[in-house]
């Protein structure tokens, strides 16, 4: 509390009613009117006393502190006095005389602000404080007595549906904060007038959006919109996923408390417009254009640009669980758009679809987003962390983590992913221990601050996660992490006028700014961490902390609280339970300190290599006797840096603790020789296709391989890894985890090398079926499992598909088209166009590939030795005709022997699975003289659901025999396929059937699982 009040009191004395305080120069910090383009300052500072509004909920939380000796709670009085001061300054939110404050009437301000920052700090701060004021959020010892209001203007106040509450000072609270929140929210509505449903990033609180001329809001305006002095002729329309989609909690709460559904509809729709643009692998980008809905940045991660979007997917479900959905009729529209000319603009408030409105839909979005992050961004090397990757491929784009991403462990706690949360938080704890703060970006590759971005503006994300982890585990480790953070802040950031930011965590250089979120979030989470008895820590209900740490809850009986049973929703509620936390060790030792991966995080951050100074070098030592919050004990560490945080006492460290061995990352490179010195495995030899990269020539190519899905085998020093290999880079170009590398079998040839050997697949082959009916030319084909596969008819179509809405300069398009054109001419038809014969005057005929599994056992016979059927286009129709065109259809073939003509005059016999064993089916085939026109292959069609997934490989446990019981000298080859009647009919109507073998490539005895031989 002393830390908070040191900053807040100085703000009120020096800077109020301006937005922020400069703690070094002891002066106010306001908007940069002379430089409207200074969005780093002007986006948040709206000229409405930001620090006060953003800290009302912190004052309310501190109001639960114990009373003094006289029985009075000074902190509660401070909260109430501050609310009264805000109302006096900006009015009570009504249209009458009381709506005019000493400074402004509400938020009628000529300030261009960012929608996202204004919602989470301004609207969220006012709503949370309102919920505390009316008793919906708990304050210890505060039980407001509500009286029905009958005063003049009560009809206008009914918007809040709150009876009057008289405070000890005589001030009557009747929902002023809620009305002010509604006023502020209404001033943000013009930003939502887009054709995409994505809000514009900025809005002027008085003039709206005159700087976005393409908005539908201006289409019918006569004489043009009013102009703001801050208008820019080239205003950016780029938003980020977090900025566009992180509005649901505040706007839904505003709608539920006021009965004005516009905010809820717009907030939810914006979220889904971002989510619906996710890539095929479930990732959203960091930048998106509000006007055309295209990604402006195809990079993603868990930090800046995406962070709170992921957070609100889960928290929206928590807040709305058990609540009603929005109504079909939207209140307040006619009031806002009174004239007929403008009423059409209310189309942005069209009711939401059921899927967009359902709380369970937000949970489903979180589950999918979490799975995509875990699959494509999560890296276990040395210690688990998350990379930045391309949204379409998952290929690594940057190997750094940022301080904003430190929120993610806390989100994982709420999602029940406790172990992942703990292991992830260890890395941030080690980083804080190393720098006594978190740098904005830190390179996992270089082990140092990334690109000089070493500032720490007082961000709360790390201590936020630490708070959630302590609440979930009750492990004292997290209390000592909080102690470390508190002591480091006090010794590094304290000034006479407040708390400064760190310009560089390495040097301790101070920045002359105290962000509103330092007091509103960082101090708040620290206080709640140490006050385990706080009523908010024991609130049993669907409340959440917003991304600005404002507690929100939707009260029962709110105007929009029309609850519906779960059966009304498309999906049932999720009844999964959170995992049990790790058990605390005997004698009060920490389960986290005893984790076997504790040292792994220290190793990744290089923490164990730093010298341990028990007394830190700090310029504040001289001030300790003059300042009660700084003591010499704050500068001493009881442990060394192998154990962290540096405040961890010795008694929490296990005396015989040990760490597991870090499994070495088994990666290596293969460099193919260069026959042409002008080609070094660059763009001439490979190109991007759907699903990965195509290698046309191995000349000079350098492949980077890593062991994938490996498990340790053996004990002691001899650690043997067993798994498969994955190509993770080609010539230094990094690939995503699920990206494939395609290479033609003619390119691999008969290469036999310990590091790169083509091996025939002995389990699965492909049957190539030439269907009887012709099919029209199409740009869509199907893969081996008869699933649609995207194909391309030219380089322009490739360019359109892979640009994915990214802005490509006009002067670069021709070069890209030439590159794609060269790639396009070299692609096999399996990837480009349909697999078909091409004969003048005929429609294209598509060949269908059906995967087939080979049997094993004593009776298994090798496949006929014939040349593989080509799936590529050919000028000769005869060359591409499958080998076998005499097909005999049978049933289960269990009871009676087949006719002698069946194997003698047919090359293929098709049977149905079931009724008897595979050996019995083959035994009912009569003897025959081997001949190219006689039986070559038996195909058994399975009708079971799992057959196409090859979960059961057929077993021929007896040697093959004839119907008379004699040993068959010329054994018959057999395969099993799935698909039931659909596959059976295909064989019945086939012109011919061929065989195409599958190949894999092995290196050092391990299969390269993402290398596909075409």
Coordinates of N, CA and C in Angstrom, one line a residue, residues 99-285:
X99 N -24.6 17.5 -15.0 CA -23.8 16.8 -15.9 C -22.5 17.6 -16.3
X100 N -22.5 18.9 -15.9 CA -21.4 19.8 -16.2 C -20.4 19.7 -15.0
X101 N -19.2 19.3 -15.3 CA -18.2 19.3 -14.2 C -17.4 20.6 -14.2
X102 N -16.5 20.7 -13.3 CA -15.7 21.9 -13.2 C -14.7 21.9 -14.4
X103 N -14.4 20.8 -15.0 CA -13.5 20.8 -16.1 C -14.2 20.5 -17.4
X104 N -15.0 19.5 -17.5 CA -15.7 19.2 -18.7 C -17.0 18.6 -18.4
X105 N -17.9 18.5 -19.5 CA -19.1 17.8 -19.4 C -18.9 16.4 -19.8
X106 N -18.7 15.5 -18.9 CA -18.4 14.1 -19.3 C -17.1 14.1 -20.0
X107 N -17.1 13.4 -21.1 CA -15.9 13.2 -21.9 C -16.0 13.9 -23.3
X108 N -16.6 15.1 -23.3 CA -16.7 15.9 -24.5 C -15.4 16.6 -24.7
X109 N -14.4 15.8 -25.2 CA -13.0 16.3 -25.3 C -12.5 16.2 -26.7
X110 N -11.8 17.2 -27.2 CA -11.2 17.1 -28.5 C -9.9 16.3 -28.5
X111 N -10.0 15.0 -28.3 CA -8.9 14.1 -28.1 C -9.0 12.9 -29.0
X112 N -8.0 12.7 -29.9 CA -8.0 11.5 -30.6 C -7.3 10.4 -29.8
X113 N -8.0 9.3 -29.5 CA -7.5 8.3 -28.7 C -7.6 7.0 -29.3
X114 N -6.9 6.0 -28.8 CA -7.0 4.6 -29.3 C -8.2 4.0 -28.7
X115 N -9.0 3.3 -29.5 CA -10.2 2.7 -29.0 C -9.9 1.7 -27.9
X116 N -8.9 0.8 -28.2 CA -8.5 -0.3 -27.3 C -8.1 0.3 -25.9
X117 N -7.2 1.2 -25.9 CA -6.7 1.8 -24.6 C -7.8 2.5 -23.8
X118 N -8.7 3.2 -24.5 CA -9.8 3.9 -23.9 C -10.8 2.9 -23.3
X119 N -11.0 1.8 -24.0 CA -12.0 0.8 -23.4 C -11.4 0.1 -22.2
X120 N -10.2 -0.3 -22.3 CA -9.7 -1.1 -21.2 C -9.3 -0.3 -19.9
X121 N -8.8 1.0 -20.2 CA -8.5 1.8 -19.0 C -9.6 2.7 -18.6
X122 N -10.3 3.4 -19.5 CA -11.3 4.3 -19.1 C -12.6 3.6 -18.8
X123 N -13.2 2.9 -19.8 CA -14.5 2.3 -19.6 C -14.4 1.2 -18.5
X124 N -13.4 0.4 -18.6 CA -13.2 -0.7 -17.7 C -13.0 -0.2 -16.2
X125 N -12.2 0.9 -16.1 CA -12.0 1.5 -14.8 C -13.2 2.0 -14.1
X126 N -14.1 2.7 -14.9 CA -15.3 3.3 -14.4 C -16.3 2.2 -14.0
X127 N -16.4 1.1 -14.9 CA -17.3 0.1 -14.6 C -16.9 -0.7 -13.3
X128 N -15.7 -1.0 -13.2 CA -15.2 -1.8 -12.0 C -15.5 -1.0 -10.8
X129 N -15.1 0.3 -10.8 CA -15.4 1.2 -9.6 C -16.9 1.2 -9.3
X130 N -17.7 1.3 -10.3 CA -19.1 1.3 -10.1 C -19.6 0.0 -9.4
X131 N -19.1 -1.1 -9.8 CA -19.5 -2.4 -9.2 C -19.0 -2.5 -7.7
X132 N -17.9 -1.9 -7.4 CA -17.5 -1.8 -6.0 C -18.4 -0.8 -5.2
X133 N -18.8 0.3 -5.9 CA -19.5 1.3 -5.2 C -20.9 0.8 -4.8
X134 N -21.5 -0.1 -5.6 CA -22.9 -0.6 -5.3 C -22.8 -1.9 -4.6
X135 N -21.6 -2.4 -4.3 CA -21.5 -3.6 -3.4 C -21.6 -4.9 -4.2
X136 N -21.6 -4.9 -5.5 CA -21.5 -6.1 -6.3 C -20.2 -6.8 -6.3
X137 N -19.1 -6.0 -6.1 CA -17.8 -6.5 -5.9 C -17.5 -6.2 -4.4
X138 N -16.8 -7.1 -3.7 CA -16.8 -6.9 -2.2 C -15.7 -5.9 -1.7
X139 N -16.1 -5.2 -0.7 CA -15.2 -4.4 0.1 C -15.5 -4.8 1.5
X140 N -14.5 -5.2 2.3 CA -14.7 -5.6 3.6 C -15.3 -4.5 4.5
X141 N -16.4 -4.9 5.1 CA -17.1 -3.9 6.0 C -17.9 -2.9 5.3
X142 N -18.1 -3.0 4.0 CA -18.9 -2.1 3.3 C -20.2 -2.8 2.8
X143 N -21.3 -2.4 3.4 CA -22.6 -2.9 3.0 C -23.5 -1.8 2.7
X144 N -23.5 -1.3 1.5 CA -24.3 -0.1 1.1 C -25.8 -0.3 1.3
X145 N -26.4 0.7 1.9 CA -27.9 0.7 2.1 C -28.5 1.5 0.9
X146 N -29.3 0.8 0.2 CA -29.9 1.4 -1.0 C -31.3 1.9 -0.8
X147 N -31.5 3.1 -1.3 CA -32.8 3.7 -1.2 C -33.3 4.1 -2.6
X148 N -34.6 3.9 -2.8 CA -35.1 4.2 -4.1 C -35.1 5.7 -4.3
X149 N -34.7 6.1 -5.5 CA -34.5 7.5 -5.8 C -35.8 8.0 -6.4
X150 N -36.3 9.2 -5.8 CA -37.4 9.8 -6.4 C -37.2 11.2 -6.7
X151 N -35.9 11.6 -6.9 CA -35.5 13.0 -7.2 C -35.7 13.3 -8.6
X152 N -35.6 14.5 -8.9 CA -35.8 15.0 -10.3 C -34.7 14.4 -11.1
X153 N -35.0 14.0 -12.3 CA -34.0 13.4 -13.2 C -33.8 12.0 -13.0
X154 N -34.7 11.4 -12.2 CA -34.5 9.9 -11.9 C -34.7 9.1 -13.1
X155 N -35.5 9.6 -14.1 CA -35.7 8.8 -15.3 C -34.4 8.6 -16.1
X156 N -33.6 9.7 -16.1 CA -32.4 9.6 -16.8 C -31.4 8.7 -16.0
X157 N -31.5 8.7 -14.7 CA -30.6 7.9 -13.9 C -31.0 6.4 -14.0
X158 N -32.3 6.1 -14.4 CA -32.7 4.7 -14.4 C -31.9 3.9 -15.4
X159 N -31.1 4.5 -16.2 CA -30.2 3.8 -17.1 C -29.3 2.9 -16.3
X160 N -29.0 3.3 -15.1 CA -28.1 2.5 -14.3 C -28.8 1.4 -13.5
X161 N -30.1 1.6 -13.3 CA -30.9 0.7 -12.5 C -30.3 0.6 -11.1
X162 N -29.8 1.6 -10.6 CA -29.2 1.6 -9.2 C -29.9 2.6 -8.3
X163 N -30.4 2.1 -7.1 CA -30.9 3.0 -6.2 C -29.8 3.8 -5.5
X164 N -30.2 4.9 -4.9 CA -29.3 5.8 -4.3 C -28.6 5.2 -3.1
X165 N -27.3 5.5 -2.9 CA -26.5 5.1 -1.7 C -25.9 6.3 -1.1
X166 N -26.2 6.6 0.1 CA -25.6 7.8 0.8 C -24.4 7.4 1.5
X167 N -23.3 8.1 1.3 CA -22.0 7.8 1.9 C -21.8 8.7 3.1
X168 N -20.9 8.4 4.0 CA -20.8 9.2 5.3 C -20.5 10.6 5.1
X169 N -19.9 11.0 3.9 CA -19.7 12.4 3.7 C -20.9 13.2 3.3
X170 N -22.0 12.5 3.0 CA -23.2 13.1 2.5 C -23.4 13.0 1.0
X171 N -22.4 12.5 0.3 CA -22.5 12.3 -1.1 C -23.4 11.2 -1.4
X172 N -24.3 11.4 -2.4 CA -25.3 10.3 -2.8 C -24.8 9.7 -4.1
X173 N -24.4 8.4 -4.0 CA -24.0 7.7 -5.2 C -25.2 7.1 -5.8
X174 N -25.5 7.4 -7.1 CA -26.7 6.8 -7.7 C -26.3 6.4 -9.2
X175 N -25.1 6.0 -9.3 CA -24.7 5.4 -10.6 C -23.9 6.4 -11.5
X176 N -23.3 7.4 -10.9 CA -22.6 8.4 -11.7 C -21.5 7.8 -12.5
X177 N -20.8 6.9 -12.0 CA -19.7 6.2 -12.7 C -20.2 5.4 -13.9
X178 N -21.3 4.8 -13.7 CA -21.8 4.0 -14.8 C -22.3 4.9 -16.0
X179 N -22.9 6.1 -15.6 CA -23.4 7.0 -16.6 C -22.2 7.6 -17.3
X180 N -21.1 7.9 -16.6 CA -19.9 8.4 -17.3 C -19.3 7.3 -18.2
X181 N -19.3 6.1 -17.8 CA -18.8 5.0 -18.6 C -19.6 4.9 -19.9
X182 N -21.0 5.1 -19.8 CA -21.8 5.0 -20.9 C -21.5 6.2 -21.9
X183 N -21.3 7.4 -21.3 CA -21.0 8.5 -22.1 C -19.7 8.3 -22.9
X184 N -18.7 7.8 -22.2 CA -17.4 7.5 -22.8 C -17.6 6.4 -23.9
X185 N -18.3 5.4 -23.6 CA -18.6 4.3 -24.6 C -19.3 4.8 -25.8
X186 N -20.3 5.7 -25.7 CA -21.0 6.2 -26.8 C -20.0 7.0 -27.7
X187 N -19.1 7.6 -27.2 CA -18.1 8.4 -28.0 C -17.2 7.6 -28.8
X188 N -17.1 6.3 -28.4 CA -16.3 5.4 -29.2 C -17.0 4.7 -30.3
X189 N -18.3 4.7 -30.3 CA -19.1 4.0 -31.3 C -18.8 4.3 -32.7
X190 N -18.5 5.6 -33.1 CA -18.2 5.9 -34.5 C -17.1 5.0 -35.1
X191 N -16.2 4.6 -34.2 CA -15.0 3.8 -34.7 C -15.5 2.4 -35.2
X192 N -16.7 2.0 -34.9 CA -17.1 0.7 -35.3 C -17.9 0.7 -36.7
X193 N -18.0 1.9 -37.3 CA -18.6 2.0 -38.6 C -17.6 1.7 -39.7
X194 N -17.4 0.4 -39.8 CA -16.6 -0.2 -40.9 C -17.4 -1.2 -41.7
X195 N -17.0 -1.6 -42.8 CA -17.6 -2.7 -43.6 C -17.2 -4.0 -43.1
X196 N -16.2 -4.1 -42.3 CA -15.7 -5.4 -41.9 C -16.1 -5.9 -40.5
X197 N -16.7 -5.0 -39.7 CA -17.0 -5.3 -38.3 C -15.8 -5.1 -37.4
X198 N -14.6 -4.8 -38.0 CA -13.4 -4.5 -37.2 C -13.4 -3.0 -36.9
X199 N -13.2 -2.6 -35.7 CA -13.2 -1.2 -35.4 C -12.0 -0.5 -35.9
X200 N -12.1 0.8 -36.2 CA -10.9 1.6 -36.5 C -10.1 1.7 -35.3
X201 N -8.8 1.9 -35.4 CA -8.0 1.9 -34.2 C -8.2 3.2 -33.4
X202 N -8.6 4.3 -34.0 CA -8.6 5.5 -33.2 C -9.9 6.3 -33.5
X203 N -10.3 7.2 -32.5 CA -11.5 7.9 -32.6 C -11.3 9.2 -31.8
X204 N -11.9 10.3 -32.3 CA -11.9 11.6 -31.6 C -13.1 11.6 -30.7
X205 N -12.9 11.9 -29.4 CA -14.0 11.8 -28.4 C -15.1 12.8 -28.7
X206 N -14.8 13.9 -29.4 CA -15.7 14.9 -29.7 C -16.2 14.9 -31.1
X207 N -15.3 14.6 -32.1 CA -15.6 14.7 -33.5 C -15.9 13.4 -34.2
X208 N -15.6 12.3 -33.5 CA -15.8 11.0 -34.1 C -14.6 10.6 -35.0
X209 N -14.9 10.2 -36.3 CA -13.8 9.7 -37.2 C -13.8 10.4 -38.5
X210 N -13.6 11.7 -38.5 CA -13.5 12.4 -39.8 C -12.3 12.1 -40.5
X211 N -11.3 11.5 -39.9 CA -10.0 11.2 -40.5 C -10.1 9.8 -41.2
X212 N -11.2 9.1 -41.2 CA -11.4 7.9 -41.9 C -12.5 8.1 -43.0
X213 N -12.1 8.7 -44.1 CA -13.1 9.1 -45.1 C -13.9 7.9 -45.7
X214 N -13.3 6.7 -45.7 CA -13.9 5.5 -46.3 C -15.0 4.9 -45.4
X215 N -15.2 5.4 -44.2 CA -16.2 4.8 -43.3 C -17.6 5.0 -43.9
X216 N -18.4 4.0 -43.8 CA -19.8 4.1 -44.2 C -20.5 5.2 -43.4
X217 N -20.0 5.7 -42.3 CA -20.6 6.8 -41.5 C -20.7 8.0 -42.3
X218 N -19.8 8.2 -43.3 CA -19.7 9.5 -44.1 C -20.4 9.4 -45.4
X219 N -20.9 8.3 -45.8 CA -21.4 8.1 -47.1 C -22.6 9.1 -47.4
X220 N -23.4 9.4 -46.4 CA -24.6 10.2 -46.7 C -24.4 11.6 -46.0
X221 N -23.2 11.9 -45.5 CA -23.0 13.2 -44.9 C -23.0 14.3 -45.9
X222 N -23.7 15.4 -45.7 CA -23.7 16.5 -46.6 C -22.8 17.6 -46.1
X223 N -21.9 18.0 -46.9 CA -21.0 19.1 -46.6 C -19.8 18.6 -45.9
X224 N -19.7 17.3 -45.7 CA -18.5 16.7 -45.1 C -18.5 16.8 -43.6
X225 N -17.8 15.9 -42.9 CA -17.8 15.9 -41.5 C -17.0 17.0 -40.9
X226 N -17.3 17.2 -39.6 CA -16.5 18.2 -38.9 C -15.0 17.8 -38.8
X227 N -14.1 18.7 -38.8 CA -12.7 18.4 -38.8 C -12.1 18.7 -37.5
X228 N -11.3 17.8 -37.0 CA -10.6 18.0 -35.8 C -9.2 18.6 -36.1
X229 N -8.7 19.4 -35.1 CA -7.4 19.9 -35.3 C -6.3 18.9 -35.4
X230 N -6.6 17.6 -34.9 CA -5.6 16.6 -34.9 C -5.8 15.7 -36.1
X231 N -6.6 16.0 -37.1 CA -6.9 15.1 -38.2 C -5.6 15.0 -39.0
X232 N -5.4 13.7 -39.5 CA -4.3 13.4 -40.3 C -4.8 13.0 -41.7
X233 N -4.2 13.4 -42.8 CA -4.7 13.1 -44.1 C -4.4 11.6 -44.5
X234 N -3.5 11.0 -43.7 CA -3.1 9.6 -44.0 C -3.2 8.8 -42.8
X235 N -4.4 8.8 -42.2 CA -4.6 8.1 -40.9 C -4.5 6.6 -41.1
X236 N -3.7 5.9 -40.3 CA -3.6 4.4 -40.4 C -4.8 3.7 -40.1
X237 N -5.2 2.7 -40.9 CA -6.4 1.9 -40.6 C -5.9 0.5 -40.0
X238 N -4.7 0.4 -39.8 CA -4.2 -0.9 -39.3 C -4.4 -1.0 -37.8
X239 N -5.0 -2.1 -37.4 CA -5.3 -2.4 -36.0 C -4.5 -3.7 -35.7
X240 N -4.5 -4.1 -34.4 CA -3.9 -5.4 -34.1 C -5.0 -6.3 -33.6
X241 N -4.7 -7.6 -33.6 CA -5.7 -8.5 -33.1 C -6.2 -8.2 -31.7
X242 N -5.2 -7.9 -30.9 CA -5.6 -7.5 -29.5 C -6.4 -6.2 -29.4
X243 N -6.0 -5.2 -30.2 CA -6.7 -4.0 -30.2 C -8.1 -4.1 -30.7
X244 N -8.4 -4.9 -31.8 CA -9.7 -5.0 -32.3 C -10.6 -6.0 -31.6
X245 N -10.0 -7.1 -31.0 CA -10.8 -8.1 -30.4 C -10.8 -8.1 -28.9
X246 N -10.1 -7.2 -28.3 CA -10.1 -7.2 -26.8 C -11.0 -6.2 -26.2
X247 N -12.3 -6.3 -26.5 CA -13.3 -5.3 -26.1 C -14.5 -6.0 -25.4
X248 N -14.5 -7.3 -25.5 CA -15.7 -8.0 -25.1 C -16.1 -7.8 -23.6
X249 N -15.2 -7.9 -22.7 CA -15.5 -7.9 -21.3 C -16.1 -6.6 -20.9
X250 N -15.4 -5.5 -21.3 CA -15.9 -4.2 -20.9 C -17.2 -3.8 -21.6
X251 N -17.3 -4.1 -22.9 CA -18.5 -3.6 -23.6 C -19.7 -4.5 -23.2
X252 N -19.5 -5.8 -23.0 CA -20.6 -6.6 -22.5 C -21.1 -6.2 -21.2
X253 N -20.2 -5.9 -20.3 CA -20.6 -5.4 -18.9 C -21.4 -4.1 -19.0
X254 N -20.9 -3.2 -19.9 CA -21.6 -1.9 -20.0 C -23.0 -2.1 -20.6
X255 N -23.2 -3.0 -21.5 CA -24.5 -3.3 -22.0 C -25.4 -4.0 -21.0
X256 N -24.9 -4.9 -20.2 CA -25.7 -5.6 -19.2 C -26.1 -4.7 -18.1
X257 N -25.3 -3.7 -17.8 CA -25.6 -2.8 -16.6 C -26.5 -1.7 -17.1
X258 N -26.5 -1.3 -18.4 CA -27.3 -0.2 -18.8 C -28.5 -0.6 -19.6
X259 N -28.5 -1.9 -20.1 CA -29.6 -2.3 -21.0 C -29.4 -1.8 -22.4
X260 N -28.3 -1.2 -22.8 CA -28.0 -0.8 -24.1 C -27.2 -1.8 -24.8
X261 N -27.8 -2.6 -25.7 CA -27.1 -3.8 -26.2 C -26.1 -3.5 -27.3
X262 N -26.0 -2.2 -27.7 CA -25.2 -1.9 -28.9 C -23.7 -2.3 -28.5
X263 N -23.3 -2.0 -27.3 CA -21.9 -2.2 -27.0 C -21.5 -3.7 -27.1
X264 N -22.4 -4.5 -26.5 CA -22.2 -6.0 -26.5 C -22.1 -6.5 -27.9
X265 N -23.0 -6.1 -28.8 CA -23.0 -6.6 -30.1 C -21.8 -6.2 -30.9
X266 N -21.3 -5.0 -30.7 CA -20.1 -4.5 -31.4 C -18.9 -5.2 -30.9
X267 N -18.8 -5.3 -29.6 CA -17.6 -6.0 -29.0 C -17.5 -7.4 -29.4
X268 N -18.6 -8.2 -29.3 CA -18.5 -9.6 -29.7 C -18.3 -9.7 -31.2
X269 N -18.9 -8.9 -32.0 CA -18.7 -9.1 -33.4 C -17.3 -8.8 -33.8
X270 N -16.7 -7.8 -33.2 CA -15.3 -7.5 -33.5 C -14.4 -8.7 -33.1
X271 N -14.6 -9.3 -32.0 CA -13.9 -10.5 -31.6 C -14.0 -11.6 -32.7
X272 N -15.2 -11.9 -33.1 CA -15.4 -13.0 -34.1 C -14.9 -12.6 -35.5
X273 N -14.9 -11.3 -35.8 CA -14.3 -10.9 -37.1 C -12.8 -11.2 -37.2
X274 N -12.1 -11.0 -36.0 CA -10.7 -11.3 -36.0 C -10.6 -12.9 -36.0
X275 N -11.3 -13.6 -35.2 CA -11.1 -15.0 -35.1 C -11.5 -15.7 -36.4
X276 N -12.5 -15.3 -37.1 CA -12.9 -15.9 -38.3 C -11.8 -15.7 -39.5
X277 N -10.9 -14.9 -39.3 CA -9.8 -14.7 -40.2 C -8.6 -15.5 -39.9
X278 N -8.6 -16.3 -38.9 CA -7.5 -17.1 -38.5 C -7.0 -18.0 -39.7
X279 N -5.8 -18.4 -39.6 CA -5.3 -19.2 -40.7 C -5.8 -20.7 -40.6
X280 N -5.4 -21.5 -41.6 CA -5.9 -22.8 -41.6 C -5.3 -23.6 -40.4
X281 N -4.2 -23.2 -39.8 CA -3.6 -23.9 -38.7 C -4.0 -23.2 -37.4
X282 N -5.0 -22.3 -37.4 CA -5.6 -21.8 -36.2 C -4.9 -20.6 -35.6
X283 N -4.1 -19.9 -36.3 CA -3.3 -18.8 -35.7 C -3.8 -17.5 -36.3
X284 N -3.8 -16.4 -35.4 CA -4.2 -15.1 -35.9 C -2.9 -14.2 -35.9
X285 N -2.9 -13.3 -36.8 CA -1.8 -12.4 -37.0 C -1.7 -11.3 -36.0

